[in-house]
Coordinates of C-alpha atoms in Angstrom, one line a residue:
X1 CA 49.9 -25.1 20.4
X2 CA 49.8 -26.1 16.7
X3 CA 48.8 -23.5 14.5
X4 CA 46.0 -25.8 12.8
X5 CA 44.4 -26.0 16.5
X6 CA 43.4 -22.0 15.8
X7 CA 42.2 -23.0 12.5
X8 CA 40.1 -25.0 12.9
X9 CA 38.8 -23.2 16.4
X10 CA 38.0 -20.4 13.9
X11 CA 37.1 -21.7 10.5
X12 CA 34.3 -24.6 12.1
X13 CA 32.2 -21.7 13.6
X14 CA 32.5 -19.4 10.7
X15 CA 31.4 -22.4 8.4
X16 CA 28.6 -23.0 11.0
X17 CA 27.1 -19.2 10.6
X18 CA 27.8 -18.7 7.1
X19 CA 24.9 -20.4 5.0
X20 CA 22.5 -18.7 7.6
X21 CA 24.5 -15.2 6.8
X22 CA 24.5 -15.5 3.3
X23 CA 20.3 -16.4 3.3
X24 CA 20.2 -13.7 5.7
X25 CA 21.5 -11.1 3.1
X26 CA 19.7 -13.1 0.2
X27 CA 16.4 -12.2 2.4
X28 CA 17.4 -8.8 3.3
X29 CA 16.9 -10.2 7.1
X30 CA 19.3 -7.9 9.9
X31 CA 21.1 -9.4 12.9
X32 CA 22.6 -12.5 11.7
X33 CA 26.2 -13.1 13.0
X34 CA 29.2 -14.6 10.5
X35 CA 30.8 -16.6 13.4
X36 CA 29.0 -18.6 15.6
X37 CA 28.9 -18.3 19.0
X38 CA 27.4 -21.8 19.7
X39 CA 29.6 -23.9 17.7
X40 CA 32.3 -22.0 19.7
X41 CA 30.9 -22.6 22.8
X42 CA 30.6 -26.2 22.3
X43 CA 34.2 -26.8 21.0
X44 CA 34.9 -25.6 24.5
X45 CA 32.3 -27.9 26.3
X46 CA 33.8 -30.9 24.9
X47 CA 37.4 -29.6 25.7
X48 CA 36.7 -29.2 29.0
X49 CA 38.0 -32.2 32.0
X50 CA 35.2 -34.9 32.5
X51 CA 33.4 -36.8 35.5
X52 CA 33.4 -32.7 37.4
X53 CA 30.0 -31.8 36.6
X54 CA 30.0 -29.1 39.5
X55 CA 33.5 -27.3 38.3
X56 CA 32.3 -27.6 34.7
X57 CA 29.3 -25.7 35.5
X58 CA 30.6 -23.0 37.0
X59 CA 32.8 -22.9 34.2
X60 CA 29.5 -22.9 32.0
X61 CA 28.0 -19.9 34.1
X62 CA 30.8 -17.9 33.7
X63 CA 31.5 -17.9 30.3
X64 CA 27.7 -18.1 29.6
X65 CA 27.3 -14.7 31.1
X66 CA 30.6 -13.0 29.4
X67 CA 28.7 -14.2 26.2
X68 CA 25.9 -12.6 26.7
X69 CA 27.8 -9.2 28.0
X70 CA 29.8 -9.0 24.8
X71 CA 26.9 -10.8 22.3
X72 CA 26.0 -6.8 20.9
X73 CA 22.5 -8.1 20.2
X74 CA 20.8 -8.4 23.9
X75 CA 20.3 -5.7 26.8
X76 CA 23.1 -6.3 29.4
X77 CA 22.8 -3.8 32.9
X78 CA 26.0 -2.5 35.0
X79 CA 28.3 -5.6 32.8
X80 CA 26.1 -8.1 34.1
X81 CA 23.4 -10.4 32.3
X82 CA 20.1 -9.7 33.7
X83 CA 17.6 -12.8 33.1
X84 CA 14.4 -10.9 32.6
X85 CA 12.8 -12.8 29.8
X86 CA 11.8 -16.7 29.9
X87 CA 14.0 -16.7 26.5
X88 CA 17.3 -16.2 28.8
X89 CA 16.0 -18.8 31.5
X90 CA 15.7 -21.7 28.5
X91 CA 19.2 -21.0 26.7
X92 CA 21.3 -21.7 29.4
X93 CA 19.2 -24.5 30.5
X94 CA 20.1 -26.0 27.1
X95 CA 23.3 -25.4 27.1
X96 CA 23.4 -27.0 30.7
X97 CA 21.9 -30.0 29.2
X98 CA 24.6 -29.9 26.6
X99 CA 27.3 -29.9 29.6
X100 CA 25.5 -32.9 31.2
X101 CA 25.3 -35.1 29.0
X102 CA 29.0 -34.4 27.1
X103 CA 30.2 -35.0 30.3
X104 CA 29.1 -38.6 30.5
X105 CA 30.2 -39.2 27.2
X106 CA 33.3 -41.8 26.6
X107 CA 36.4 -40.2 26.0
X108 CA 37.3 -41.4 22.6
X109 CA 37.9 -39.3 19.7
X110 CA 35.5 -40.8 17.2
X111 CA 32.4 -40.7 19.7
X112 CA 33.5 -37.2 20.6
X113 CA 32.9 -36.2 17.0
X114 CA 29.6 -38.4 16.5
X115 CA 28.3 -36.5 19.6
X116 CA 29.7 -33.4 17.9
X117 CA 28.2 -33.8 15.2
X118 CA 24.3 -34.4 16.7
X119 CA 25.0 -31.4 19.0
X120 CA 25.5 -28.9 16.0
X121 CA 23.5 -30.2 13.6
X122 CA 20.5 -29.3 16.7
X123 CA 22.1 -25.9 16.8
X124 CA 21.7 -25.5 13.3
X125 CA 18.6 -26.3 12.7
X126 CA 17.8 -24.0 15.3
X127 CA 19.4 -21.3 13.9
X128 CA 17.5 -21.5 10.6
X129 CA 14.5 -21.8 12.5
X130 CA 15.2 -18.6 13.8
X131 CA 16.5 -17.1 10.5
X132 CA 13.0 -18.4 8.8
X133 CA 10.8 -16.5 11.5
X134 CA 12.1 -13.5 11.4
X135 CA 12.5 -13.6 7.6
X136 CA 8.9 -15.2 6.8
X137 CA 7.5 -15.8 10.2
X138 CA 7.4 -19.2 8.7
X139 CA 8.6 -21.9 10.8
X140 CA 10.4 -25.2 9.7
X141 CA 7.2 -27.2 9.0
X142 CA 5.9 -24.4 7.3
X143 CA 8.4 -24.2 4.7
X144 CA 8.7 -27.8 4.3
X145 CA 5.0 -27.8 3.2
X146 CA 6.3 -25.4 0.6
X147 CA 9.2 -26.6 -0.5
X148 CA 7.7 -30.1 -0.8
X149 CA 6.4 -28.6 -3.8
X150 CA 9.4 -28.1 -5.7
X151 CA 12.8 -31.0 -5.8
X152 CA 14.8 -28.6 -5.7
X153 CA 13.3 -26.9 -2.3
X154 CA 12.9 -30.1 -1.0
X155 CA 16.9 -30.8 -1.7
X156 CA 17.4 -27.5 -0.2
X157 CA 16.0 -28.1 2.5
X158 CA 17.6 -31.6 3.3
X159 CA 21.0 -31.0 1.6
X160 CA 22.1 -27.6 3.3
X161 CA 21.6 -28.2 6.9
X162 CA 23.0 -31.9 6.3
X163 CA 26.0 -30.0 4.4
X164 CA 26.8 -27.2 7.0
X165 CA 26.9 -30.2 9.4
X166 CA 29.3 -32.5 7.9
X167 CA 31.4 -29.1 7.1
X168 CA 31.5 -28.0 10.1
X169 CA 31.9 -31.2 11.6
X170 CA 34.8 -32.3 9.6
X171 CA 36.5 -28.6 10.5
X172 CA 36.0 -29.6 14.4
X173 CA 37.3 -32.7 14.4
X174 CA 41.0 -32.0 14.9
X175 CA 39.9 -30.4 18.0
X176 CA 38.7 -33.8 20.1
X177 CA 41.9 -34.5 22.3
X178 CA 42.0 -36.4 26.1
X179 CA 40.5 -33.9 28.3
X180 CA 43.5 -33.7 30.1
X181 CA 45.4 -31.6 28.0
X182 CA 45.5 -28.7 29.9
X183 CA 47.5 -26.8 27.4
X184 CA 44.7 -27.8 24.8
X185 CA 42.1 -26.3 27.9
X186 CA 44.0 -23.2 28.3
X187 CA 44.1 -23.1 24.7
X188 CA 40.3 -23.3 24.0
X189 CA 39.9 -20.6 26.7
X190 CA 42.0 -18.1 25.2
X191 CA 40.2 -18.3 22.3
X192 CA 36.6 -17.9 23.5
X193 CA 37.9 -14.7 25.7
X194 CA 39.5 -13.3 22.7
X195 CA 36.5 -13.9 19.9
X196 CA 33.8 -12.3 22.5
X197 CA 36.5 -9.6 22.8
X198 CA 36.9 -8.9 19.3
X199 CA 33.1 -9.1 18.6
X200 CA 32.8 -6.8 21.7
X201 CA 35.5 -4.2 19.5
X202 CA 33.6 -4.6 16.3
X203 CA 29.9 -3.8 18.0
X204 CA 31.8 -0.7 19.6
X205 CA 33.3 0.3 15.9
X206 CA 30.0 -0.5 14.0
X207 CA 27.4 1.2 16.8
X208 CA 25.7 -2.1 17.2
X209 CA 24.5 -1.9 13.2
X210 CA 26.7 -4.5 11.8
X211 CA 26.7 -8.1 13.9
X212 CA 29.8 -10.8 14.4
X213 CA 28.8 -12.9 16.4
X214 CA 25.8 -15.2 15.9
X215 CA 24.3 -16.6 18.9
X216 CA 21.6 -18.7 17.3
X217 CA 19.9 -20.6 20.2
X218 CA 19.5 -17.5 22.2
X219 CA 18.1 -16.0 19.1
X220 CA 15.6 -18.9 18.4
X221 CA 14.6 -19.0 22.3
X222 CA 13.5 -15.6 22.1
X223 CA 10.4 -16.8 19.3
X224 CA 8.9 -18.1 22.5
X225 CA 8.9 -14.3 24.2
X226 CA 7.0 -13.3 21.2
X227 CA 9.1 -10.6 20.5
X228 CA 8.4 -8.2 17.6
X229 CA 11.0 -8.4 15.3
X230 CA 12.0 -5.5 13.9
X231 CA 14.6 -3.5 12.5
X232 CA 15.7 -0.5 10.6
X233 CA 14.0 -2.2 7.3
X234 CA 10.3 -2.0 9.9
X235 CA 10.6 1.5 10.7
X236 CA 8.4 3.8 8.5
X237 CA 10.2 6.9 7.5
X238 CA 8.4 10.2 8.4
X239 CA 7.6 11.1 4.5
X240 CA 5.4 8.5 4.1
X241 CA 4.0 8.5 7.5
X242 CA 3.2 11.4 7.1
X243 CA 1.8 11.3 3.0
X244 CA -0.3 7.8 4.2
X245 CA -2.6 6.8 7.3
X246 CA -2.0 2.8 8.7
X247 CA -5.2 0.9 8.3
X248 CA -6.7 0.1 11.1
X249 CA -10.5 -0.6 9.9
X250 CA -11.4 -4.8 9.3
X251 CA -14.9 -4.2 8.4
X252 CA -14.7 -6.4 5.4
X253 CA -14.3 -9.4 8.1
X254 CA -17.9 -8.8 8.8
X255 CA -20.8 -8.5 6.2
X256 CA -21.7 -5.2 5.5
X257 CA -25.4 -4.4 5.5
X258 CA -24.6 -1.6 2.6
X259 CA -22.9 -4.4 -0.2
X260 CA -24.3 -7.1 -1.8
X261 CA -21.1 -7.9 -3.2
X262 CA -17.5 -7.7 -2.0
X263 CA -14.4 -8.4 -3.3
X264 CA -10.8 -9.2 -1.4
X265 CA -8.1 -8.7 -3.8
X266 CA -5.2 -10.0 -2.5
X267 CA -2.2 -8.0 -4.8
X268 CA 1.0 -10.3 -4.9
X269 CA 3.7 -8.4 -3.7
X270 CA 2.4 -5.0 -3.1
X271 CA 4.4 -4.1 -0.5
X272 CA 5.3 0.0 1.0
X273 CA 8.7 1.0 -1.2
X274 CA 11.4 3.4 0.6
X275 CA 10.8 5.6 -2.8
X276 CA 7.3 7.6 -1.4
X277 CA 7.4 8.6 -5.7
X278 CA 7.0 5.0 -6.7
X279 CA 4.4 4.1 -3.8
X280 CA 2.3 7.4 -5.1
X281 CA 2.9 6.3 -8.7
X282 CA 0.9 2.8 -8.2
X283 CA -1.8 4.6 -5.6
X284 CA -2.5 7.1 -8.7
X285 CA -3.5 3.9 -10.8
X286 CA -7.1 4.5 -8.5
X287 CA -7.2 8.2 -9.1
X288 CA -10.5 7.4 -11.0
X289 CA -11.9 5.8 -8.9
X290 CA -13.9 5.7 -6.1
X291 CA -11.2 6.0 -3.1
X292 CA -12.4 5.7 0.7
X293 CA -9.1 4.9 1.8
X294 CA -5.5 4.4 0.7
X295 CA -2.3 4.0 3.0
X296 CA -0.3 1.7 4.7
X297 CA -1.4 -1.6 6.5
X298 CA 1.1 -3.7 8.5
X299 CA 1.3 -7.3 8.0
X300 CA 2.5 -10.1 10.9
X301 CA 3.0 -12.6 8.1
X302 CA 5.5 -12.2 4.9
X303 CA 4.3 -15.0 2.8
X304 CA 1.2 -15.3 0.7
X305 CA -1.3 -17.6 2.8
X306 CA 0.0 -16.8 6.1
X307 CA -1.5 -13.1 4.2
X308 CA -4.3 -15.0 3.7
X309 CA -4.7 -16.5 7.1
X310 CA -4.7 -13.3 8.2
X311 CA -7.9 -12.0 6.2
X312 CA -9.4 -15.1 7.0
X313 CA -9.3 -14.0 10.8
X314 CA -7.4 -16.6 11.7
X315 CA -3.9 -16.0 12.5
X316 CA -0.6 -18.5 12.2
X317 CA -3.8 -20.8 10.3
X318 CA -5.4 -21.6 13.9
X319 CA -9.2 -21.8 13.2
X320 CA -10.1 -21.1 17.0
X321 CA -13.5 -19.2 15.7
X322 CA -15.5 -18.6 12.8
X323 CA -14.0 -17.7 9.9
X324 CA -14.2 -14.4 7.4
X325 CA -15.6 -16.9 5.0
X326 CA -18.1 -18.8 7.2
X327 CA -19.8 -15.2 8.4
X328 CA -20.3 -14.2 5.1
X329 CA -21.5 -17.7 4.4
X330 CA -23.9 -17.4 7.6
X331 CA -25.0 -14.2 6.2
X332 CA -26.4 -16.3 3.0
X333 CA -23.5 -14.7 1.0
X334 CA -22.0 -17.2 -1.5
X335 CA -18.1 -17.6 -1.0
X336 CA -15.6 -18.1 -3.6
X337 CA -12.1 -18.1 -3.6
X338 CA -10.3 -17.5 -6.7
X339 CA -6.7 -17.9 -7.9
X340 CA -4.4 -18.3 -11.3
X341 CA -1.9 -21.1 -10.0
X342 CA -2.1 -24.6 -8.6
X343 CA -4.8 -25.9 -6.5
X344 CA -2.2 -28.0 -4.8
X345 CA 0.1 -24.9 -4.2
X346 CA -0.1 -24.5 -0.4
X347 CA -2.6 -27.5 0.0
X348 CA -5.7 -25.0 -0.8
X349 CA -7.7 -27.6 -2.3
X350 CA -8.0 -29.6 0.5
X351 CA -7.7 -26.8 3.3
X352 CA -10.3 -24.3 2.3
X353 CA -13.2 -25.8 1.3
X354 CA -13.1 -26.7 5.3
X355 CA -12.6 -22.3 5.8
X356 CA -16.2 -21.5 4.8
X357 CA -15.7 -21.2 0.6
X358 CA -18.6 -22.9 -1.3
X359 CA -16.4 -22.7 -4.3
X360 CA -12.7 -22.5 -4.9
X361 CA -11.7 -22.0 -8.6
X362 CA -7.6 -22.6 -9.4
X363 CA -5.7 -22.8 -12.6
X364 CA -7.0 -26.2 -13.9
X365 CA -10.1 -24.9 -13.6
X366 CA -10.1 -21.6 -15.8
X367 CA -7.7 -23.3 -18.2
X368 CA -10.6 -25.2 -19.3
X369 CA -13.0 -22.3 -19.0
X370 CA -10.5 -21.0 -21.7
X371 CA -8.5 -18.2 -19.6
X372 CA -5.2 -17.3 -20.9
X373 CA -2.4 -18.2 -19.4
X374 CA 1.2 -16.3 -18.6
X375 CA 4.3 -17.4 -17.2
X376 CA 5.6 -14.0 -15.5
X377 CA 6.6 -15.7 -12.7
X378 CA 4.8 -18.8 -12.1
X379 CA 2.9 -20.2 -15.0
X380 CA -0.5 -19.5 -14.5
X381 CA -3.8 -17.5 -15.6
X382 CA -3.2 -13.7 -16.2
X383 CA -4.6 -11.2 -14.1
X384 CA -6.1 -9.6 -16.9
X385 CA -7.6 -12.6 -18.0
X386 CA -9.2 -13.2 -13.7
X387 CA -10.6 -10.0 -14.1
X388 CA -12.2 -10.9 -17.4
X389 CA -14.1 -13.8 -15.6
X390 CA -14.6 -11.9 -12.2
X391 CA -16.4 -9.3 -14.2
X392 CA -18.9 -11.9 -15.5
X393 CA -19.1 -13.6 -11.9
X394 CA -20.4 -10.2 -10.5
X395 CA -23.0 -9.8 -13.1
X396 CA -24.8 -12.6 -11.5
X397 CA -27.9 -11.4 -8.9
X398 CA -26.1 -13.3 -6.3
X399 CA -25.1 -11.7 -2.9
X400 CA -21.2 -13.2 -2.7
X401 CA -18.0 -12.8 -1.1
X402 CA -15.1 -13.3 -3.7
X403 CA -11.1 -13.5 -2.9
X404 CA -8.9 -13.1 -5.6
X405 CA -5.0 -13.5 -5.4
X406 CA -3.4 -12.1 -8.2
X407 CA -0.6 -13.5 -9.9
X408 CA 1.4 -11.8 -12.4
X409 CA 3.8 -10.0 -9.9
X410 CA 5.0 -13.1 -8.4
X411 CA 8.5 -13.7 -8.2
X412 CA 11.1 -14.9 -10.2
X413 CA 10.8 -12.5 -12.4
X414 CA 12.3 -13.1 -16.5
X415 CA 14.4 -10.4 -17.0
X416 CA 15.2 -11.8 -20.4
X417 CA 11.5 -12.2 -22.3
X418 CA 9.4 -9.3 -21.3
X419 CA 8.0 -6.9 -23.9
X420 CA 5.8 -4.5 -22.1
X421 CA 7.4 -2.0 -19.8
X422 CA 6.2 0.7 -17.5
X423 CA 6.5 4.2 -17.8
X424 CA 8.0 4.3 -14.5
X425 CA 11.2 2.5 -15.6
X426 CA 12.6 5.1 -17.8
X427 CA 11.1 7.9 -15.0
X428 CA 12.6 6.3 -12.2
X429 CA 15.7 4.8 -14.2
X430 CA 14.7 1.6 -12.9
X431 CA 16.8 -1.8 -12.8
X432 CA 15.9 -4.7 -15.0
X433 CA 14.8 -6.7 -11.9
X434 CA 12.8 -3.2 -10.7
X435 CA 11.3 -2.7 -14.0
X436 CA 9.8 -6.1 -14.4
X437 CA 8.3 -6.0 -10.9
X438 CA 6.6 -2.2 -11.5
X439 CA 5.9 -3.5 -14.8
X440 CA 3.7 -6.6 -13.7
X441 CA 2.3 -5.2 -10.4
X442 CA 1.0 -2.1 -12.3
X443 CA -1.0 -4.4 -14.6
X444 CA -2.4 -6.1 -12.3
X445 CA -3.8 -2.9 -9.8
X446 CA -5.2 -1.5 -13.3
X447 CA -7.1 -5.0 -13.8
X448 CA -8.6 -4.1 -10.6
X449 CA -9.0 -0.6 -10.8
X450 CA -11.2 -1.3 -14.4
X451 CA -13.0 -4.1 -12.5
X452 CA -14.1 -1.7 -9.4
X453 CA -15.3 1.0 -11.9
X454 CA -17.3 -1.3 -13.8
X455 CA -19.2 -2.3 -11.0
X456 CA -19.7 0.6 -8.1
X457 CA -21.7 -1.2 -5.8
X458 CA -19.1 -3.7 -5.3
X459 CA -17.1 -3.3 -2.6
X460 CA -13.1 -4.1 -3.1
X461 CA -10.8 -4.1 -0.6
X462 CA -7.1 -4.4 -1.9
X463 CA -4.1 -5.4 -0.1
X464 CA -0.3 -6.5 -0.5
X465 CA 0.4 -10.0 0.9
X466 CA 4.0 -9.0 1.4
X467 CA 7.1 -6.8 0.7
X468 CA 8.6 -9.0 -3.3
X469 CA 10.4 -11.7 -2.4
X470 CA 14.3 -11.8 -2.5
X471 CA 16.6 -14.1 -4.1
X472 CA 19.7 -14.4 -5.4
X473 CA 19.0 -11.8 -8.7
X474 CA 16.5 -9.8 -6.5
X475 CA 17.8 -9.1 -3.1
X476 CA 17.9 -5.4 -3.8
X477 CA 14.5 -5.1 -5.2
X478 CA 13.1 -6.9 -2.0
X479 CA 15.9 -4.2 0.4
X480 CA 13.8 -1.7 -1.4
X481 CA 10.8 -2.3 0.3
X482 CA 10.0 -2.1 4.2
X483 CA 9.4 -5.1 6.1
X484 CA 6.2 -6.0 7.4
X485 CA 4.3 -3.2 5.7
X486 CA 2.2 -3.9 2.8
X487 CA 0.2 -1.3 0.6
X488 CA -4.2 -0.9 1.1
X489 CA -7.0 0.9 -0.9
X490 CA -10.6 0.4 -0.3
X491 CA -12.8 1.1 -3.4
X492 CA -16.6 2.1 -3.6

């Protein structure tokens, strides 16, 4: 067997899980494999003989279960696959699809490739599907709304699937020969046997921590189980368990009989840090004030409107009942929502006037109220500058229900052009990237904190959206910071 056969057995599959791996890490996102298991898996479907549908699916069974015995990620019992969620039941009915229909397909190289090359790119796309779910909880059409937003997120999101495709594609295609090749068979056999071997070594070695193999579609079936995701970035240590409570208590949803006025302050970015100081050190921002409760609340969502969705009471944006808006609005509250960037950011404009808000103010719209603008992160209207104005909205007689999402912690973050800096950045010894963030997100809770102590019979209920964003310059900042968990205070 030539030695460019193993090659390109081994380099197509690595190509195929790499731009998932390398997001993975950029989003601080566990359990994604650097060698795919599917792209391996359909080499072999298209070495195998034609026209013997019943051999080939044995064959199919077989290996399908030995991949699942040696893929570290998924419960096996006494060595053998044991099919007990509907997630199992739909993998290897798609990959019995896949057998079907290769094996009706004409035995000539260039088709081969063509059919190749629809095949992966479908295993691809589902595999960032996955990756984006478990990252944002965000699913393809999700983030295309949002990267619509930007050309470059829009080439992103065209370009690198269509790229990881041709690449892997072009890597494969030395590996279409007559299905008669036995030794080729053999070949492609040996292989598979010694990859799930290897990854089967490196789980033992690693304790199951550190993943090779990626076995994307059975990862993006099991969305549909509606597994929790979770992993070691989830799990609460017991120091801060044990320094602050979970929130359990959604009474803002409802009107409260005791407020005129209440106030959702959505904080960009507040999320629970691993460092129980640095949590404590933005908590003590409220010491003067009027604290009923402060702790930890956990979030399904980790993106800013699916945080918002949320508080609306309505989940994954399915308006099945009433929203938090339209109760307050019932209750002959006026509802405003309130934010420092785009009105077209998200689609806001157009979505939430339909959520129950009587009035939705965005950055066009203080810019010519004369609000001054920053560009921390995204240009936009300061925080300090929101609370300026929110302080003369609740001087009105009105009974009203205002959300506010800040601004000014919102990633990227210029770690070139910043002059203020925190006192916790020389206490901590924080990073550039670290000092930035505690820099912004600090003024921001003190804009709120001066805002709730100006006006006590205003009720505000604050809240992180989600854990600050990684990229490429901030991955450790975001590894920092549990997933799924945000920071909560409830004031007055």
């Amino acid at each position: 067997m030539k030695k460019n056969n193993l090659s390109v057995m081994l380099i197509s599959p690595f190509i195929a899980a790499a731009f998932p791996y390398f997001a993975s890490e950029m989003c601080n996102t566990p359990n994604q494999g650097v060698f795919s298991l599917d792209v391996l898996l359909l080499l072999f479907l298209f070495a195998l003989p034609r026209k013997s549908i019943v051999w080939n699916s044995v064959w199919i069974l077989v290996l399908f279960a030995v991949s699942f015995y040696y893929e570290n990620t998924f419960q096996v019992s006494c060595g053998l696959i044991h099919f007990d969620q509907w997630s199992d039941f739909y993998t290897f009915g798609l990959w019995l699809v896949f057998l079907l229909i290769i094996n009706f397909i004409p035995e000539r190289k260039k088709i081969n490739i063509a059919a190749f090359a629809l095949f992966s790119s479908i295993l691809i796309l589902m595999d960032w599907s996955h990756l984006f779910f478990v990252s944002f909880n965000m699913t393809l059409v999700e983030l295309f709304n949002i990267s619509k937003f930007f050309i470059w997120g829009l080439l992103l999101f065209i370009l690198v699937p269509v790229l990881q495709t041709v690449l892997t594609t072009v890597m494969a295609r030395s590996c279409f020969v007559k299905s008669n090749n036995n030794e080729y068979r053999i070949f492609c056999i040996a292989v598979l046997l010694v990859v799930l071997l290897f990854n089967w070594l490196f789980s033992s070695a690693f304790m199951g921590r550190v993943q090779f193999l990626n076995f994307g579609t059975k990862a993006y079936f099991s969305i549909f189980d509606n597994e929790k995701y979770i992993s070691e970035q989830h799990f609460l240590q017991e120091n801060i368990k044990e320094a602050y409570p979970v929130c359990t208590d959604t009474t803002f949803k409802n009107p409260m009989k005791n407020y005129d006025k209440i106030v959702v302050v959505l904080a960009e970015s507040w999320g629970v840090s691993k460092n129980i100081q640095l949590d404590s050190a933005l908590f003590s921002i409220f010491s003067e004030n009027n604290v009923n409760f402060k702790g930890l609340l956990e979030r399904k969502a980790a993106y800013t409107q699916a945080a918002e969705w949320e508080d609306f009471g309505m989940p994954n944006g399915d308006k099945n009942s009433m929203t938090v808006p339209e109760r307050y609005q019932a209750a002959g509250y006026q509802t405003w929502y309130v934010h420092g960037y785009d009105s077209a950011f998200f689609e806001r404009d157009q979505s939430y006037p339909k959520l129950g808000f009587d009035t939705l103010l965005f950055r066009g719209d203080f810019i010519r109220k004369g609000l001054a603008s920053c560009k921390y992160g995204y240009p936009g209207i300061c925080d300090s500058s929101m609370s300026d104005w929110l302080s003369s909205l609740l001087s009105r007689p009105n009974k009203m229900f205002v959300y506010w999402t800040t601004l000014d912690a919102h990633y990227p973050y210029d770690l070139q052009n910043f002059e203020v800096r925190s006192p916790l950045c020389d206490k901590f010894n924080l990073s550039k990237c670290e000092c930035v963030f505690y820099t912004h997100q600090e003024m921001s809770l003190k804009a709120v904190s001066n805002l709730a102590k100006k006006f006590p019979d205003v009720k505000f209920v604050v809240h992180g959206d989600h854990r600050p964003m990684a990229t490429i310059g901030t991955k450790d900042l975001s590894a920092n910071f549990y997933y799924g968990w945000v920071s909560a205070i409830d004031l007055n």
